CSV table of C-alpha atoms in Angstrom, one decimal:
chain,number,residue,atom,x,y,z
A,1,MET,CA,45.8,8.1,-3.9
A,2,ALA,CA,42.7,10.2,-3.3
A,3,LEU,CA,42.5,13.4,-5.2
A,4,ARG,CA,42.8,16.5,-3.0
A,5,PRO,CA,41.4,19.5,-4.8
A,6,GLU,CA,42.6,23.0,-4.2
A,7,PRO,CA,40.1,25.0,-2.0
A,8,THR,CA,39.0,27.1,-5.1
A,9,ALA,CA,38.3,24.0,-7.3
A,10,PRO,CA,34.6,24.2,-8.5
A,11,PHE,CA,32.4,21.4,-7.2
A,12,HIS,CA,31.1,20.6,-10.7
A,13,SER,CA,34.5,19.6,-12.0
A,14,VAL,CA,34.3,16.6,-14.3
A,15,GLN,CA,37.4,15.2,-12.6
A,16,TYR,CA,35.8,15.3,-9.2
A,17,ALA,CA,32.5,13.8,-10.5
A,18,LEU,CA,34.4,10.9,-12.1
A,19,ARG,CA,36.1,10.2,-8.8
A,20,VAL,CA,32.8,10.1,-7.0
A,21,LEU,CA,31.3,7.8,-9.6
A,22,GLU,CA,34.3,5.5,-9.5
A,23,THR,CA,33.9,5.3,-5.7
A,24,VAL,CA,30.2,4.6,-5.8
A,25,SER,CA,30.7,1.9,-8.5
A,26,LYS,CA,32.9,-0.1,-6.2
A,27,TYR,CA,30.1,-0.6,-3.6
A,28,GLY,CA,27.2,-2.6,-5.0
A,29,ASP,CA,25.3,-2.4,-1.7
A,30,GLY,CA,25.8,1.4,-1.3
A,31,VAL,CA,28.4,3.6,0.1
A,32,SER,CA,28.0,6.5,2.6
A,33,GLY,CA,28.8,10.1,1.9
A,34,ALA,CA,31.5,10.0,4.6
A,35,ARG,CA,33.3,7.2,2.9
A,36,ILE,CA,33.0,8.9,-0.5
A,37,ALA,CA,34.5,12.0,1.0
A,38,ARG,CA,37.4,10.0,2.5
A,39,GLU,CA,38.2,8.0,-0.6
A,40,THR,CA,37.9,11.0,-3.0
A,41,GLY,CA,39.4,13.6,-0.7
A,42,LEU,CA,36.5,16.0,-1.4
A,43,PRO,CA,35.4,18.2,1.5
A,44,ALA,CA,31.8,18.1,2.5
A,45,GLY,CA,31.3,21.6,1.0
A,46,HIS,CA,32.1,20.4,-2.4
A,47,LEU,CA,30.7,16.8,-2.2
A,48,ALA,CA,27.2,17.6,-1.1
A,49,PRO,CA,26.2,19.8,-4.1
A,50,LEU,CA,28.1,17.4,-6.4
A,51,LEU,CA,26.1,14.4,-5.1
A,52,LEU,CA,22.9,16.4,-5.5
A,53,THR,CA,23.7,17.1,-9.2
A,54,LEU,CA,24.6,13.5,-9.8
A,55,ARG,CA,21.3,12.4,-8.2
A,56,ARG,CA,19.3,14.8,-10.2
A,57,GLU,CA,20.8,13.5,-13.4
A,58,GLY,CA,20.3,9.9,-12.4
A,59,TYR,CA,23.9,8.9,-12.2
A,60,VAL,CA,23.6,7.9,-8.5
A,61,GLU,CA,20.7,7.1,-6.3
A,62,GLU,CA,20.3,7.5,-2.6
A,63,VAL,CA,19.1,4.5,-0.7
A,64,GLY,CA,18.5,3.8,2.9
A,65,ASP,CA,20.6,5.4,5.7
A,66,GLY,CA,22.1,8.0,3.4
A,67,ALA,CA,24.0,5.5,1.2
A,68,TYR,CA,24.6,5.9,-2.5
A,69,VAL,CA,24.4,3.4,-5.3
A,70,VAL,CA,24.9,3.6,-9.1
A,71,GLY,CA,21.9,5.1,-10.9
A,72,ALA,CA,20.2,4.1,-14.1
A,73,SER,CA,21.8,6.9,-16.2
A,74,LEU,CA,25.3,5.5,-15.4
A,75,LEU,CA,24.2,1.9,-16.1
A,76,LEU,CA,22.9,3.0,-19.5
A,77,LEU,CA,26.4,4.1,-20.4
A,78,GLY,CA,27.8,0.7,-19.7
A,79,SER,CA,27.3,-2.7,-21.4
A,80,GLY,CA,26.3,-6.2,-20.6
A,81,ALA,CA,23.7,-7.5,-18.2
A,82,ALA,CA,23.6,-4.3,-16.0
A,83,ARG,CA,22.8,-2.1,-19.0
A,84,ARG,CA,20.1,-4.5,-20.3
A,85,GLN,CA,18.5,-4.5,-16.8
A,86,ALA,CA,18.6,-0.7,-16.7
A,87,LEU,CA,17.1,-0.4,-20.1
A,88,GLU,CA,14.3,-2.9,-19.3
A,89,GLY,CA,13.6,-1.0,-16.0
A,90,ARG,CA,13.4,2.3,-17.7
A,91,LEU,CA,11.2,0.9,-20.5
A,92,GLN,CA,8.9,-0.7,-17.9
A,93,ASN,CA,8.5,2.6,-16.1
A,94,THR,CA,7.7,4.3,-19.3
A,95,LEU,CA,5.1,1.7,-20.2
A,96,ALA,CA,3.6,2.1,-16.7
A,97,GLU,CA,3.3,5.8,-17.2
A,98,LEU,CA,1.5,5.2,-20.5
A,99,ARG,CA,-0.8,2.7,-18.8
A,100,ASP,CA,-1.8,5.3,-16.3
A,101,ALA,CA,-2.3,7.9,-19.0
A,102,VAL,CA,-4.6,5.8,-21.2
A,103,GLY,CA,-6.3,3.9,-18.4
A,104,ALA,CA,-5.6,0.5,-20.0
A,105,ALA,CA,-3.1,-2.3,-20.1
A,106,VAL,CA,-0.2,-1.4,-22.5
A,107,TYR,CA,1.9,-3.8,-24.5
A,108,LEU,CA,5.2,-3.5,-26.4
A,109,SER,CA,5.4,-6.0,-29.3
A,110,ARG,CA,8.0,-6.7,-32.0
A,111,TYR,CA,8.2,-8.9,-35.0
A,112,THR,CA,11.5,-10.8,-34.9
A,113,ASP,CA,12.7,-13.9,-36.6
A,114,GLY,CA,9.3,-14.3,-38.3
A,115,GLU,CA,7.3,-14.3,-35.1
A,116,VAL,CA,5.1,-11.9,-33.1
A,117,SER,CA,6.6,-11.3,-29.7
A,118,VAL,CA,5.1,-9.4,-26.8
A,119,VAL,CA,8.2,-8.0,-25.2
A,120,GLN,CA,6.8,-6.2,-22.2
A,121,VAL,CA,3.4,-5.5,-20.6
A,122,ALA,CA,2.3,-2.9,-18.1
A,123,ASP,CA,-1.0,-3.8,-16.5
A,124,GLY,CA,-2.6,-3.5,-13.0
A,125,PRO,CA,-5.6,-4.3,-10.9
A,126,LEU,CA,-7.7,-1.7,-12.6
A,127,THR,CA,-6.2,-2.3,-16.0
A,128,PRO,CA,-5.9,-6.0,-16.5
A,129,ALA,CA,-4.1,-7.5,-19.5
A,130,VAL,CA,-6.1,-9.5,-22.0
A,131,ASN,CA,-6.3,-13.2,-21.4
A,132,GLU,CA,-4.0,-14.9,-23.9
A,133,TRP,CA,-6.3,-17.7,-24.6
A,134,VAL,CA,-4.7,-18.3,-28.0
A,135,ASP,CA,-0.9,-17.8,-28.4
A,136,PHE,CA,-0.3,-14.3,-29.8
A,137,ARG,CA,2.2,-15.8,-32.2
A,138,SER,CA,-0.6,-17.7,-33.9
A,139,ALA,CA,-3.1,-14.8,-33.7
A,140,ALA,CA,-1.5,-12.0,-35.6
A,141,HIS,CA,-4.4,-11.9,-38.1
A,142,ALA,CA,-6.8,-11.2,-35.2
A,143,SER,CA,-5.0,-9.0,-32.7
A,144,ALA,CA,-4.4,-5.3,-33.0
A,145,ALA,CA,-0.7,-5.7,-32.2
A,146,GLY,CA,-0.4,-8.6,-34.7
A,147,LYS,CA,-2.1,-6.7,-37.5
A,148,CYS,CA,0.0,-3.6,-36.8
A,149,LEU,CA,3.1,-5.6,-37.1
A,150,LEU,CA,2.0,-7.4,-40.3
A,151,ALA,CA,1.1,-4.1,-41.8
A,152,GLN,CA,4.8,-3.1,-41.5
A,153,LEU,CA,5.9,-6.2,-43.5
A,154,ASP,CA,6.2,-6.5,-47.2
A,155,HIS,CA,3.9,-8.9,-49.1
A,156,ASP,CA,6.3,-11.8,-49.2
A,157,ALA,CA,6.9,-11.6,-45.5
A,158,ARG,CA,3.2,-11.6,-44.8
A,159,ARG,CA,2.6,-14.6,-47.1
A,160,ASP,CA,5.4,-16.4,-45.3
A,161,HIS,CA,3.8,-15.6,-41.9
A,162,VAL,CA,0.3,-16.8,-42.8
A,163,SER,CA,1.7,-19.9,-44.4
A,164,ARG,CA,3.1,-20.8,-41.0
A,165,HIS,CA,0.2,-19.5,-39.0
A,166,ARG,CA,-3.0,-20.1,-40.9
A,167,PRO,CA,-5.7,-17.6,-39.9
A,168,ALA,CA,-8.1,-19.4,-37.7
A,169,ARG,CA,-11.6,-18.1,-36.7
A,170,LEU,CA,-11.3,-17.1,-33.0
A,171,THR,CA,-14.6,-15.1,-32.8
A,172,SER,CA,-17.4,-14.3,-35.2
A,173,ARG,CA,-15.5,-11.1,-36.2
A,174,THR,CA,-12.2,-12.7,-37.0
A,175,ILE,CA,-10.9,-12.2,-40.6
A,176,THR,CA,-9.7,-15.5,-41.9
A,177,ASP,CA,-9.6,-14.7,-45.7
A,178,GLU,CA,-6.0,-13.9,-46.6
A,179,LYS,CA,-7.0,-11.6,-49.5
A,180,ILE,CA,-9.4,-9.5,-47.3
A,181,LEU,CA,-6.8,-9.4,-44.5
A,182,PHE,CA,-4.0,-8.2,-46.8
A,183,SER,CA,-6.3,-5.7,-48.4
A,184,GLN,CA,-7.1,-4.2,-45.0
A,185,LEU,CA,-3.4,-4.2,-44.1
A,186,ASP,CA,-2.5,-2.4,-47.4
A,187,ALA,CA,-5.2,0.2,-46.7
A,188,GLN,CA,-4.0,0.8,-43.1
A,189,ALA,CA,-2.6,4.3,-42.8
A,190,ALA,CA,0.6,4.5,-40.6
A,191,THR,CA,-0.9,7.5,-38.7
A,192,VAL,CA,-4.2,5.7,-37.9
A,193,PRO,CA,-4.3,3.2,-35.0
A,194,VAL,CA,-5.0,-0.5,-35.9
A,195,LEU,CA,-8.1,-1.7,-34.1
A,196,ASP,CA,-9.3,-5.1,-32.9
A,197,LEU,CA,-13.0,-5.0,-32.2
A,198,GLN,CA,-13.5,-8.4,-30.5
A,199,GLU,CA,-11.6,-10.2,-33.3
A,200,TYR,CA,-9.2,-11.9,-30.9
A,201,ALA,CA,-11.4,-12.4,-27.9
A,202,VAL,CA,-15.1,-11.8,-27.1
A,203,GLY,CA,-15.4,-9.0,-24.6
A,204,THR,CA,-12.1,-7.2,-25.4
A,205,VAL,CA,-11.2,-4.4,-27.8
A,206,CYS,CA,-7.7,-3.4,-28.6
A,207,ALA,CA,-5.7,-0.7,-30.5
A,208,ALA,CA,-2.1,-0.6,-31.7
A,209,VAL,CA,0.2,2.1,-33.2
A,210,PRO,CA,3.5,1.3,-35.0
A,211,LEU,CA,6.9,2.1,-33.5
A,212,THR,CA,9.6,2.8,-36.0
A,213,ALA,CA,12.9,2.0,-34.2
A,214,GLY,CA,15.6,0.3,-36.2
A,215,SER,CA,15.0,-2.2,-38.9
A,216,SER,CA,12.5,-4.5,-37.0
A,217,ALA,CA,8.8,-3.9,-36.9
A,218,GLY,CA,7.4,-2.9,-33.5
A,219,CYS,CA,4.2,-1.5,-32.0
A,220,LEU,CA,2.5,-0.3,-28.9
A,221,ALA,CA,-0.9,-1.7,-28.1
A,222,LEU,CA,-3.6,-1.3,-25.4
A,223,SER,CA,-6.6,-3.4,-24.5
A,224,LEU,CA,-10.0,-2.5,-22.9
A,225,PRO,CA,-13.0,-4.5,-21.8
A,226,ILE,CA,-15.9,-4.2,-24.2
A,227,GLN,CA,-17.8,-2.0,-21.5
A,228,GLU,CA,-15.2,0.7,-22.2
A,229,ALA,CA,-15.1,0.4,-26.0
A,230,HIS,CA,-16.3,4.0,-26.2
A,231,ARG,CA,-12.8,5.1,-24.9
A,232,LEU,CA,-10.8,3.0,-27.4
A,233,ARG,CA,-10.1,5.7,-30.1
A,234,SER,CA,-9.3,8.4,-27.7
A,235,ALA,CA,-7.0,6.1,-25.7
A,236,ALA,CA,-5.3,5.0,-28.9
A,237,GLU,CA,-4.7,8.6,-29.9
A,238,THR,CA,-3.2,9.3,-26.5
A,239,LEU,CA,-1.0,6.2,-26.9
A,240,SER,CA,0.2,7.5,-30.3
A,241,ARG,CA,0.9,11.0,-29.0
A,242,ARG,CA,3.0,9.6,-26.1
A,243,ALA,CA,4.9,7.0,-28.0
A,244,ALA,CA,8.1,9.2,-28.2
A,245,PRO,CA,9.5,8.2,-24.7
A,246,VAL,CA,9.2,4.6,-25.6
A,247,LEU,CA,11.1,5.2,-28.8
A,248,LEU,CA,13.8,7.0,-26.9
A,249,ALA,CA,14.1,4.2,-24.3
A,250,LEU,CA,14.4,1.7,-27.2
A,251,ALA,CA,17.1,3.8,-28.9
A,252,LEU,CA,19.4,4.1,-25.9
């Protein structure tokens, strides 16, 4: 039975909001405000401002023809595939904002199960991603993201990694000596971006900053064509300053 509030009931009542959300959740393709009003028993004078509040907070979204669907904020409170999709969408939007802020392709990488993994990428026509001419899993010693991840591992974990992925010379700048590589990783300050100055690919420079979220190593990275190398450090600093929203998205 639909809830029929007293005329003096405030529109922001949690009970009314839950009824609205329950109704919207039943209709995957969207539900009109008129149907929401019929099924909840809320008069238009109460429903309109309540829907506005729910839209502003991201719990519902308005689609074509005045219909409403479940919003990302509500999906994030759930579980399963819908929650994962909502998280990935929010994270991708955040990475896209970072891409636009730094003017470069942006990458989210993690070190899981002994391997480097590029989880998500935000690039575009004016900010193309680097050409993965060598599998990133085998090039941790040369890429900014890979070195940033290795720097977060202990000595034994690093040794294990290079025993499985022997450092190969990809360009004339690639470090292949394990002792030199580990020495550089040990000297890397957590607050200073890790750089790749044409170590992975000729014509490309990269930078990466660590992301401390949970127990696994993670990082944000960016890449630029060599013609824009003069922007690398400033872009990396911007990336570092704006990493907080990515951490927040990962923590949800």
